mmCIF file of C-alpha atoms in Angstrom:
data_model
loop_
_atom_site.group_PDB
_atom_site.id
_atom_site.type_symbol
_atom_site.label_atom_id
_atom_site.label_comp_id
_atom_site.label_asym_id
_atom_site.label_seq_id
_atom_site.Cartn_x
_atom_site.Cartn_y
_atom_site.Cartn_z
ATOM 1 C CA UNK M 1402 177.434 -194.487 -270.415
ATOM 2 C CA UNK M 1403 179.449 -197.460 -271.670
ATOM 3 C CA UNK M 1404 177.503 -197.355 -274.935
ATOM 4 C CA UNK M 1405 178.250 -193.622 -275.307
ATOM 5 C CA UNK M 1406 181.938 -194.282 -274.629
ATOM 6 C CA UNK M 1407 182.086 -196.996 -277.308
ATOM 7 C CA UNK M 1408 180.159 -194.800 -279.727
ATOM 8 C CA UNK M 1409 182.757 -192.037 -279.231
ATOM 9 C CA UNK M 1410 185.656 -194.468 -279.614
ATOM 10 C CA UNK M 1411 184.313 -195.959 -282.865
ATOM 11 C CA UNK M 1412 183.815 -192.581 -284.502
ATOM 12 C CA UNK M 1413 187.261 -191.301 -283.490
ATOM 13 C CA UNK M 1414 189.256 -194.249 -284.916
ATOM 14 C CA UNK M 1415 189.842 -192.482 -288.279
ATOM 15 C CA UNK M 1416 191.298 -189.547 -286.342
ATOM 16 C CA UNK M 1417 193.594 -191.911 -284.469
ATOM 17 C CA UNK M 1418 194.916 -193.121 -287.849
ATOM 18 C CA UNK M 1419 195.476 -189.561 -289.052
ATOM 19 C CA UNK M 1420 197.091 -188.335 -285.840
ATOM 20 C CA UNK M 1421 199.532 -191.241 -285.704
ATOM 21 C CA UNK M 1422 201.954 -189.860 -288.337
ATOM 22 C CA UNK M 1423 201.213 -186.205 -287.508
ATOM 23 C CA UNK M 1424 201.790 -186.589 -283.768
ATOM 24 C CA UNK M 1425 204.935 -188.661 -284.291
ATOM 25 C CA UNK M 1426 206.280 -186.172 -286.839
ATOM 26 C CA UNK M 1427 205.618 -183.312 -284.445
ATOM 27 C CA UNK M 1428 207.355 -185.055 -281.542
ATOM 28 C CA UNK M 1429 210.369 -185.918 -283.725
ATOM 29 C CA UNK M 1430 210.548 -182.373 -285.105
ATOM 30 C CA UNK M 1431 210.462 -180.824 -281.621
ATOM 31 C CA UNK M 1432 213.109 -183.291 -280.422
ATOM 32 C CA UNK M 1433 215.324 -182.318 -283.380
ATOM 33 C CA UNK M 1434 215.375 -178.641 -282.316
ATOM 34 C CA UNK M 1435 216.177 -179.512 -278.716
ATOM 35 C CA UNK M 1436 212.683 -179.664 -277.188
ATOM 36 C CA UNK M 1437 212.167 -183.132 -275.668
ATOM 37 C CA UNK M 1438 208.924 -185.117 -275.293
ATOM 38 C CA UNK M 1439 207.933 -183.103 -272.209
ATOM 39 C CA UNK M 1440 207.871 -179.919 -274.315
ATOM 40 C CA UNK M 1441 205.955 -181.484 -277.208
ATOM 41 C CA UNK M 1442 203.438 -183.095 -274.856
ATOM 42 C CA UNK M 1443 203.004 -179.844 -272.904
ATOM 43 C CA UNK M 1444 202.410 -177.926 -276.149
ATOM 44 C CA UNK M 1445 199.936 -180.534 -277.416
ATOM 45 C CA UNK M 1446 198.045 -180.443 -274.120
ATOM 46 C CA UNK M 1447 197.811 -176.651 -273.902
ATOM 47 C CA UNK M 1448 197.656 -175.402 -277.503
ATOM 48 C CA UNK M 1449 195.948 -178.434 -279.104
ATOM 49 C CA UNK M 1450 196.077 -177.050 -282.654
ATOM 50 C CA UNK M 1451 198.165 -179.083 -285.106
ATOM 51 C CA UNK M 1452 199.013 -176.532 -287.773
ATOM 52 C CA UNK M 1453 199.897 -173.835 -285.212
ATOM 53 C CA UNK M 1454 202.115 -176.262 -283.288
ATOM 54 C CA UNK M 1455 204.148 -176.952 -286.433
ATOM 55 C CA UNK M 1456 204.482 -173.190 -287.004
ATOM 56 C CA UNK M 1457 205.577 -172.769 -283.358
ATOM 57 C CA UNK M 1458 208.699 -174.801 -284.209
ATOM 58 C CA UNK M 1459 209.773 -171.773 -286.292
ATOM 59 C CA UNK M 1460 209.033 -169.483 -283.330
ATOM 60 C CA UNK M 1461 211.213 -171.597 -281.021
ATOM 61 C CA UNK M 1462 214.084 -171.729 -283.523
ATOM 62 C CA UNK M 1463 213.996 -168.022 -284.390
ATOM 63 C CA UNK M 1464 212.907 -166.548 -281.049
ATOM 64 C CA UNK M 1465 210.103 -164.749 -282.878
ATOM 65 C CA UNK M 1466 208.823 -161.570 -281.124
ATOM 66 C CA UNK M 1467 205.685 -162.314 -279.079
ATOM 67 C CA UNK M 1468 203.558 -159.775 -280.951
ATOM 68 C CA UNK M 1469 204.364 -161.561 -284.229
ATOM 69 C CA UNK M 1470 203.642 -164.897 -282.542
ATOM 70 C CA UNK M 1471 200.212 -163.581 -281.460
ATOM 71 C CA UNK M 1472 199.341 -162.201 -284.915
ATOM 72 C CA UNK M 1473 200.381 -165.360 -286.774
ATOM 73 C CA UNK M 1474 198.591 -167.592 -284.230
ATOM 74 C CA UNK M 1475 195.382 -165.543 -284.576
ATOM 75 C CA UNK M 1476 195.564 -165.597 -288.386
ATOM 76 C CA UNK M 1477 196.409 -169.274 -288.736
ATOM 77 C CA UNK M 1478 193.586 -170.376 -286.424
ATOM 78 C CA UNK M 1479 191.041 -167.755 -287.483
ATOM 79 C CA UNK M 1480 188.796 -170.448 -288.978
ATOM 80 C CA UNK M 1481 188.046 -171.601 -285.420
ATOM 81 C CA UNK M 1482 186.020 -168.415 -284.814
ATOM 82 C CA UNK M 1483 183.327 -169.847 -287.073
ATOM 83 C CA UNK M 1484 183.147 -173.236 -285.345
ATOM 84 C CA UNK M 1485 181.500 -172.167 -282.093
ATOM 85 C CA UNK M 1486 178.635 -170.427 -283.897
ATOM 86 C CA UNK M 1487 176.937 -173.778 -284.536
ATOM 87 C CA UNK M 1488 177.210 -174.924 -280.911
ATOM 88 C CA UNK M 1489 176.472 -171.861 -278.734
ATOM 89 C CA UNK M 1490 172.947 -173.117 -278.088
ATOM 90 C CA UNK M 1491 173.621 -176.850 -277.948
ATOM 91 C CA UNK M 1492 176.458 -176.495 -275.405
ATOM 92 C CA UNK M 1493 174.507 -174.019 -273.252
ATOM 93 C CA UNK M 1494 172.809 -176.690 -271.126
ATOM 94 C CA UNK M 1495 176.012 -178.686 -270.593
ATOM 95 C CA UNK M 1496 177.374 -176.901 -267.499
ATOM 96 C CA UNK M 1497 180.323 -174.541 -267.470
ATOM 97 C CA UNK M 1498 183.083 -177.127 -266.902
ATOM 98 C CA UNK M 1499 181.976 -179.294 -269.822
ATOM 99 C CA UNK M 1500 181.488 -176.215 -271.989
ATOM 100 C CA UNK M 1501 185.002 -174.943 -271.201
ATOM 101 C CA UNK M 1502 186.496 -178.315 -272.145
ATOM 102 C CA UNK M 1503 184.531 -178.439 -275.411
ATOM 103 C CA UNK M 1504 185.638 -174.893 -276.326
ATOM 104 C CA UNK M 1505 189.292 -175.570 -275.440
ATOM 105 C CA UNK M 1506 189.262 -178.792 -277.491
ATOM 106 C CA UNK M 1507 187.402 -177.357 -280.520
ATOM 107 C CA UNK M 1508 189.878 -178.431 -283.222
ATOM 108 C CA UNK M 1509 189.042 -179.154 -286.889
ATOM 109 C CA UNK M 1510 188.634 -182.819 -285.985
ATOM 110 C CA UNK M 1511 186.451 -182.336 -282.874
ATOM 111 C CA UNK M 1512 184.337 -179.786 -284.729
ATOM 112 C CA UNK M 1513 183.727 -182.289 -287.540
ATOM 113 C CA UNK M 1514 182.634 -184.926 -285.034
ATOM 114 C CA UNK M 1515 180.332 -182.478 -283.236
ATOM 115 C CA UNK M 1516 178.738 -181.556 -286.587
ATOM 116 C CA UNK M 1517 178.309 -185.204 -287.574
ATOM 117 C CA UNK M 1518 176.678 -186.236 -284.284
ATOM 118 C CA UNK M 1519 173.056 -187.336 -284.543
ATOM 119 C CA UNK M 1520 170.939 -188.097 -281.452
ATOM 120 C CA UNK M 1521 170.472 -191.841 -281.078
ATOM 121 C CA UNK M 1522 169.126 -194.460 -278.685
ATOM 122 C CA UNK M 1523 171.326 -195.155 -275.664
ATOM 123 C CA UNK M 1524 173.835 -192.383 -276.452
ATOM 124 C CA UNK M 1525 173.952 -189.386 -274.110
ATOM 125 C CA UNK M 1526 174.427 -186.195 -276.154
ATOM 126 C CA UNK M 1527 176.633 -184.300 -273.731
ATOM 127 C CA UNK M 1528 178.920 -187.259 -273.045
ATOM 128 C CA UNK M 1529 179.067 -188.158 -276.744
ATOM 129 C CA UNK M 1530 180.585 -184.713 -277.382
ATOM 130 C CA UNK M 1531 182.860 -184.872 -274.304
ATOM 131 C CA UNK M 1532 184.164 -188.387 -274.991
ATOM 132 C CA UNK M 1533 184.709 -187.675 -278.708
ATOM 133 C CA UNK M 1534 186.706 -184.497 -277.985
ATOM 134 C CA UNK M 1535 188.476 -186.385 -275.160
ATOM 135 C CA UNK M 1536 189.592 -189.186 -277.501
ATOM 136 C CA UNK M 1537 190.876 -186.655 -280.048
ATOM 137 C CA UNK M 1538 192.923 -184.930 -277.322
ATOM 138 C CA UNK M 1539 194.137 -188.293 -275.984
ATOM 139 C CA UNK M 1540 195.387 -189.499 -279.400
ATOM 140 C CA UNK M 1541 197.194 -186.207 -280.015
ATOM 141 C CA UNK M 1542 198.904 -186.350 -276.602
ATOM 142 C CA UNK M 1543 199.920 -190.010 -276.853
ATOM 143 C CA UNK M 1544 201.363 -189.712 -280.369
ATOM 144 C CA UNK M 1545 203.305 -186.480 -279.746
ATOM 145 C CA UNK M 1546 204.647 -188.041 -276.525
ATOM 146 C CA UNK M 1547 205.696 -191.174 -278.460
ATOM 147 C CA UNK M 1548 207.187 -189.087 -281.255
ATOM 148 C CA UNK M 1549 209.384 -187.141 -278.850
ATOM 149 C CA UNK M 1550 210.441 -190.272 -276.981
ATOM 150 C CA UNK M 1551 210.899 -193.006 -279.597
ATOM 151 C CA UNK M 1552 209.960 -191.406 -282.933
ATOM 152 C CA UNK M 1553 213.300 -192.223 -284.539
ATOM 153 C CA UNK M 1554 212.751 -195.938 -283.955
ATOM 154 C CA UNK M 1555 209.751 -196.143 -286.283
ATOM 155 C CA UNK M 1556 211.022 -197.349 -289.617
ATOM 156 C CA UNK M 1557 208.034 -198.412 -291.716
ATOM 157 C CA UNK M 1558 206.891 -195.944 -294.348
ATOM 158 C CA UNK M 1559 203.803 -194.038 -293.195
ATOM 159 C CA UNK M 1560 203.882 -191.572 -296.118
ATOM 160 C CA UNK M 1561 200.320 -190.700 -297.080
ATOM 161 C CA UNK M 1562 198.583 -192.032 -293.954
ATOM 162 C CA UNK M 1563 197.610 -188.451 -293.056
ATOM 163 C CA UNK M 1564 195.165 -188.653 -295.971
ATOM 164 C CA UNK M 1565 192.781 -190.250 -293.459
ATOM 165 C CA UNK M 1566 191.950 -186.754 -292.160
ATOM 166 C CA UNK M 1567 191.100 -185.573 -295.688
ATOM 167 C CA UNK M 1568 188.978 -188.715 -296.082
ATOM 168 C CA UNK M 1569 187.192 -187.988 -292.798
ATOM 169 C CA UNK M 1570 186.207 -184.511 -293.972
ATOM 170 C CA UNK M 1571 185.078 -185.884 -297.369
ATOM 171 C CA UNK M 1572 182.910 -188.530 -295.669
ATOM 172 C CA UNK M 1573 181.254 -186.047 -293.300
ATOM 173 C CA UNK M 1574 180.638 -183.653 -296.199
ATOM 174 C CA UNK M 1575 178.963 -186.446 -298.205
ATOM 175 C CA UNK M 1576 176.722 -187.320 -295.234
ATOM 176 C CA UNK M 1577 175.759 -183.640 -294.940
ATOM 177 C CA UNK M 1578 175.056 -183.378 -298.675
ATOM 178 C CA UNK M 1579 172.948 -186.527 -298.570
ATOM 179 C CA UNK M 1580 170.709 -185.120 -295.834
ATOM 180 C CA UNK M 1581 170.566 -181.508 -296.981
ATOM 181 C CA UNK M 1582 167.915 -180.078 -299.255
ATOM 182 C CA UNK M 1583 170.482 -177.866 -300.983
ATOM 183 C CA UNK M 1584 174.124 -178.264 -301.952
ATOM 184 C CA UNK M 1585 174.607 -174.529 -302.443
ATOM 185 C CA UNK M 1586 176.609 -173.849 -299.213
ATOM 186 C CA UNK M 1587 179.197 -176.497 -300.188
ATOM 187 C CA UNK M 1588 179.349 -175.224 -303.775
ATOM 188 C CA UNK M 1589 179.867 -171.640 -302.579
ATOM 189 C CA UNK M 1590 182.627 -172.753 -300.191
ATOM 190 C CA UNK M 1591 184.476 -174.759 -302.866
ATOM 191 C CA UNK M 1592 184.318 -171.969 -305.474
ATOM 192 C CA UNK M 1593 185.350 -169.370 -302.888
ATOM 193 C CA UNK M 1594 188.190 -171.635 -301.705
ATOM 194 C CA UNK M 1595 189.585 -172.184 -305.192
ATOM 195 C CA UNK M 1596 189.310 -168.495 -306.112
ATOM 196 C CA UNK M 1597 191.050 -167.493 -302.864
ATOM 197 C CA UNK M 1598 193.874 -170.022 -303.404
ATOM 198 C CA UNK M 1599 194.457 -168.464 -306.834
ATOM 199 C CA UNK M 1600 194.305 -164.915 -305.407
ATOM 200 C CA UNK M 1601 196.085 -165.248 -302.045
ATOM 201 C CA UNK M 1602 198.068 -168.494 -302.377
ATOM 202 C CA UNK M 1603 197.565 -171.849 -300.680
ATOM 203 C CA UNK M 1604 199.119 -170.693 -297.395
ATOM 204 C CA UNK M 1605 196.782 -167.737 -296.800
ATOM 205 C CA UNK M 1606 193.515 -168.649 -298.438
ATOM 206 C CA UNK M 1607 191.352 -169.936 -295.613
ATOM 207 C CA UNK M 1608 190.393 -166.722 -293.785
ATOM 208 C CA UNK M 1609 189.399 -164.711 -296.883
ATOM 209 C CA UNK M 1610 187.640 -167.802 -298.229
ATOM 210 C CA UNK M 1611 185.546 -168.266 -295.074
ATOM 211 C CA UNK M 1612 184.754 -164.537 -294.861
ATOM 212 C CA UNK M 1613 183.525 -164.526 -298.493
ATOM 213 C CA UNK M 1614 181.525 -167.716 -297.872
ATOM 214 C CA UNK M 1615 179.846 -166.222 -294.772
ATOM 215 C CA UNK M 1616 179.088 -162.990 -296.663
ATOM 216 C CA UNK M 1617 177.542 -164.847 -299.615
ATOM 217 C CA UNK M 1618 175.532 -167.105 -297.293
ATOM 218 C CA UNK M 1619 174.186 -163.989 -295.509
ATOM 219 C CA UNK M 1620 173.255 -162.395 -298.852
ATOM 220 C CA UNK M 1621 171.481 -165.583 -299.930
ATOM 221 C CA UNK M 1622 169.664 -165.964 -296.614
ATOM 222 C CA UNK M 1623 166.208 -165.101 -298.052
ATOM 223 C CA UNK M 1624 166.668 -167.996 -300.465
ATOM 224 C CA UNK M 1625 168.478 -170.480 -298.239
ATOM 225 C CA UNK M 1626 166.652 -170.018 -294.932
ATOM 226 C CA UNK M 1627 163.805 -172.316 -296.037
ATOM 227 C CA UNK M 1628 166.307 -175.200 -296.332
ATOM 228 C CA UNK M 1629 167.521 -174.918 -292.742
ATOM 229 C CA UNK M 1630 165.137 -176.497 -290.274
ATOM 230 C CA UNK M 1631 164.438 -174.830 -286.935
ATOM 231 C CA UNK M 1632 165.109 -177.645 -284.478
ATOM 232 C CA UNK M 1633 162.339 -176.489 -282.140
ATOM 233 C CA UNK M 1634 159.781 -176.457 -284.947
ATOM 234 C CA UNK M 1635 160.938 -179.705 -286.508
ATOM 235 C CA UNK M 1636 160.303 -181.630 -283.294
ATOM 236 C CA UNK Y 634 217.333 -174.820 -277.824
ATOM 237 C CA UNK Y 635 218.396 -171.420 -279.105
ATOM 238 C CA UNK Y 636 216.109 -169.384 -276.818
ATOM 239 C CA UNK Y 637 215.572 -169.495 -273.054
ATOM 240 C CA UNK Y 638 213.103 -171.770 -271.255
ATOM 241 C CA UNK Y 639 211.206 -168.686 -270.073
ATOM 242 C CA UNK Y 640 210.814 -167.305 -273.591
ATOM 243 C CA UNK Y 641 209.757 -170.737 -274.872
ATOM 244 C CA UNK Y 642 207.013 -170.842 -272.231
ATOM 245 C CA UNK Y 643 205.981 -167.287 -273.157
ATOM 246 C CA UNK Y 644 205.564 -168.387 -276.810
ATOM 247 C CA UNK Y 645 203.410 -171.327 -275.714
ATOM 248 C CA UNK Y 646 201.333 -169.079 -273.420
ATOM 249 C CA UNK Y 647 200.664 -166.551 -276.201
ATOM 250 C CA UNK Y 648 199.574 -169.354 -278.567
ATOM 251 C CA UNK Y 649 197.312 -170.894 -275.904
ATOM 252 C CA UNK Y 650 195.575 -167.573 -275.203
ATOM 253 C CA UNK Y 651 195.112 -166.696 -278.907
ATOM 254 C CA UNK Y 652 193.793 -170.152 -279.813
ATOM 255 C CA UNK Y 653 191.404 -170.315 -276.872
ATOM 256 C CA UNK Y 654 190.079 -166.793 -277.475
ATOM 257 C CA UNK Y 655 189.222 -167.601 -281.092
ATOM 258 C CA UNK Y 656 187.501 -170.833 -280.130
ATOM 259 C CA UNK Y 657 185.582 -169.064 -277.329
ATOM 260 C CA UNK Y 658 184.585 -165.923 -279.257
ATOM 261 C CA UNK Y 659 181.076 -167.021 -280.366
ATOM 262 C CA UNK Y 660 180.353 -168.241 -276.822
ATOM 263 C CA UNK Y 661 181.587 -164.943 -275.318
ATOM 264 C CA UNK Y 662 179.471 -162.913 -277.777
ATOM 265 C CA UNK Y 663 176.248 -164.925 -277.719
ATOM 266 C CA UNK Y 664 176.542 -167.272 -274.722
ATOM 267 C CA UNK Y 665 174.572 -165.228 -272.225
ATOM 268 C CA UNK Y 666 171.672 -164.014 -274.345
ATOM 269 C CA UNK Y 667 169.215 -164.912 -277.063
ATOM 270 C CA UNK Y 668 171.222 -165.782 -280.185
ATOM 271 C CA UNK Y 669 170.400 -163.359 -283.064
ATOM 272 C CA UNK Y 670 168.407 -164.916 -285.924
ATOM 273 C CA UNK Y 671 171.179 -164.345 -288.483
ATOM 274 C CA UNK Y 672 173.691 -166.144 -286.239
ATOM 275 C CA UNK Y 673 171.259 -169.063 -285.731
ATOM 276 C CA UNK Y 674 170.905 -169.255 -289.502
ATOM 277 C CA UNK Y 675 174.702 -169.242 -289.946
ATOM 278 C CA UNK Y 676 175.048 -171.884 -287.231
ATOM 279 C CA UNK Y 677 172.797 -174.216 -289.216
ATOM 280 C CA UNK Y 678 174.130 -173.484 -292.703
ATOM 281 C CA UNK Y 679 177.874 -173.147 -291.936
ATOM 282 C CA UNK Y 680 178.852 -176.759 -291.057
ATOM 283 C CA UNK Y 681 178.426 -177.923 -294.674
ATOM 284 C CA UNK Y 682 180.314 -174.876 -295.983
ATOM 285 C CA UNK Y 683 183.122 -175.291 -293.428
ATOM 286 C CA UNK Y 684 183.452 -179.023 -294.157
ATOM 287 C CA UNK Y 685 183.767 -178.231 -297.885
ATOM 288 C CA UNK Y 686 186.379 -175.564 -296.998
ATOM 289 C CA UNK Y 687 188.322 -178.113 -294.898
ATOM 290 C CA UNK Y 688 188.385 -180.525 -297.852
ATOM 291 C CA UNK Y 689 189.808 -177.716 -300.026
ATOM 292 C CA UNK Y 690 192.224 -176.897 -297.164
ATOM 293 C CA UNK Y 691 193.517 -180.490 -297.077
ATOM 294 C CA UNK Y 692 194.028 -180.467 -300.857
ATOM 295 C CA UNK Y 693 195.421 -176.904 -301.069
ATOM 296 C CA UNK Y 694 198.974 -177.963 -301.931
ATOM 297 C CA UNK Y 695 197.858 -179.902 -305.009
ATOM 298 C CA UNK Y 696 199.618 -178.720 -308.168
ATOM 299 C CA UNK Y 697 199.134 -179.756 -311.766
ATOM 300 C CA UNK Y 698 202.766 -179.695 -312.939
ATOM 301 C CA UNK Y 699 203.293 -183.461 -312.605
ATOM 302 C CA UNK Y 700 200.889 -186.418 -312.547
ATOM 303 C CA UNK Y 701 202.146 -187.486 -309.124
ATOM 304 C CA UNK Y 702 201.104 -184.126 -307.651
ATOM 305 C CA UNK Y 703 197.405 -184.394 -308.372
ATOM 306 C CA UNK Y 704 196.375 -187.897 -309.520
ATOM 307 C CA UNK Y 705 196.797 -189.609 -306.101
ATOM 308 C CA UNK Y 706 194.575 -186.994 -304.429
ATOM 309 C CA UNK Y 707 191.911 -187.077 -307.170
ATOM 310 C CA UNK Y 708 191.801 -190.895 -307.334
ATOM 311 C CA UNK Y 709 191.739 -191.343 -303.533
ATOM 312 C CA UNK Y 710 189.026 -188.700 -302.986
ATOM 313 C CA UNK Y 711 186.975 -190.330 -305.760
ATOM 314 C CA UNK Y 712 187.393 -193.750 -304.101
ATOM 315 C CA UNK Y 713 186.313 -192.360 -300.697
ATOM 316 C CA UNK Y 714 183.309 -190.579 -302.206
ATOM 317 C CA UNK Y 715 182.168 -193.515 -304.367
ATOM 318 C CA UNK Y 716 182.616 -196.035 -301.570
ATOM 319 C CA UNK Y 717 180.763 -193.832 -299.111
ATOM 320 C CA UNK Y 718 177.855 -193.176 -301.478
ATOM 321 C CA UNK Y 719 177.635 -196.928 -302.100
ATOM 322 C CA UNK Y 720 178.173 -198.543 -298.648
ATOM 323 C CA UNK Y 721 177.585 -195.600 -296.238
ATOM 324 C CA UNK Y 722 180.234 -197.043 -293.909
ATOM 325 C CA UNK Y 723 182.424 -194.220 -292.545
ATOM 326 C CA UNK Y 724 185.229 -196.462 -291.317
ATOM 327 C CA UNK Y 725 185.408 -198.530 -294.507
ATOM 328 C CA UNK Y 726 185.450 -195.424 -296.737
ATOM 329 C CA UNK Y 727 188.286 -193.816 -294.771
ATOM 330 C CA UNK Y 728 190.474 -196.908 -294.378
ATOM 331 C CA UNK Y 729 190.182 -198.028 -298.016
ATOM 332 C CA UNK Y 730 190.641 -194.461 -299.314
ATOM 333 C CA UNK Y 731 193.736 -193.939 -297.172
ATOM 334 C CA UNK Y 732 195.211 -197.296 -298.209
ATOM 335 C CA UNK Y 733 194.660 -196.434 -301.882
ATOM 336 C CA UNK Y 734 196.343 -193.062 -301.356
ATOM 337 C CA UNK Y 735 199.346 -194.601 -299.548
ATOM 338 C CA UNK Y 736 199.851 -197.179 -302.311
ATOM 339 C CA UNK Y 737 199.611 -194.446 -304.951
ATOM 340 C CA UNK Y 738 202.129 -192.049 -303.362
ATOM 341 C CA UNK Y 739 204.555 -194.726 -302.193
ATOM 342 C CA UNK Y 740 204.537 -197.243 -305.049
ATOM 343 C CA UNK Y 741 202.890 -195.826 -308.166
ATOM 344 C CA UNK Y 742 203.917 -192.192 -308.510
#
């Protein structure tokens, strides 16, 4: 168990780096519109979705109608619909409490860690997922709390430190490409992403881009299926 | 605060429900039964596609109107990729890449 805990800590350190400026910025921003650290921590604990939480600042300031809030929240986080698809079977044996926690905490960062996890000696699979998602949640809570409480006191320039999240995604993608027998899914996603940014703008591209990617991957299934290994057969 | 405490909590509640529902949707649809073959296939092929989409997502605000708006990203991503292909050390790749990016945006451009 201790080994699993350390494994989860080591792999979440890059996320700690990335969340430091984001969490602080969020806490400071909330404080500046009159919502103290209790509000920012409560929102981080319950919503646990960075980009939506920044958008919620607009909702608080403008008193946005709840129906608009719901629509924008659904649209902004629509990419999350695709995350669970890869884990329906793996999480099935985990018990309902663990599964609920893993679903609630399924952010971009936790999802990336779940994807990157490989079974290894001395590391319990279920607890590796739970601890990793737990650390991600913990960092987010601590840094938004700090941001709301003492954010103004931090004076050194952290501009650009949020690149660590970009770097994390790049690293995981490279590991996936190294192991995969085809790079086509990544190529399709990048082309679709760039085309959708040009068509719909940078703010709205991700849902159409993912829908097109899923559609193309379904069309290419006869060709691509051979490259995906059935876990049951592979063992 | 320009709106009431009650309305603020209502906004949070709506966002919690919407976010959780989206994260839970695949589990609600396929949790209790045999997962259809096409969904199993997507489950195995999607992570690479989604990770590539997230990289594009992180770089979406890049513009090409000034050197400082695209060179730091391109150089730092190249450093991360090259370092990771060479040393295969996740932590090293991320820390060095981030440091390079911070130096570029703060001091160079």
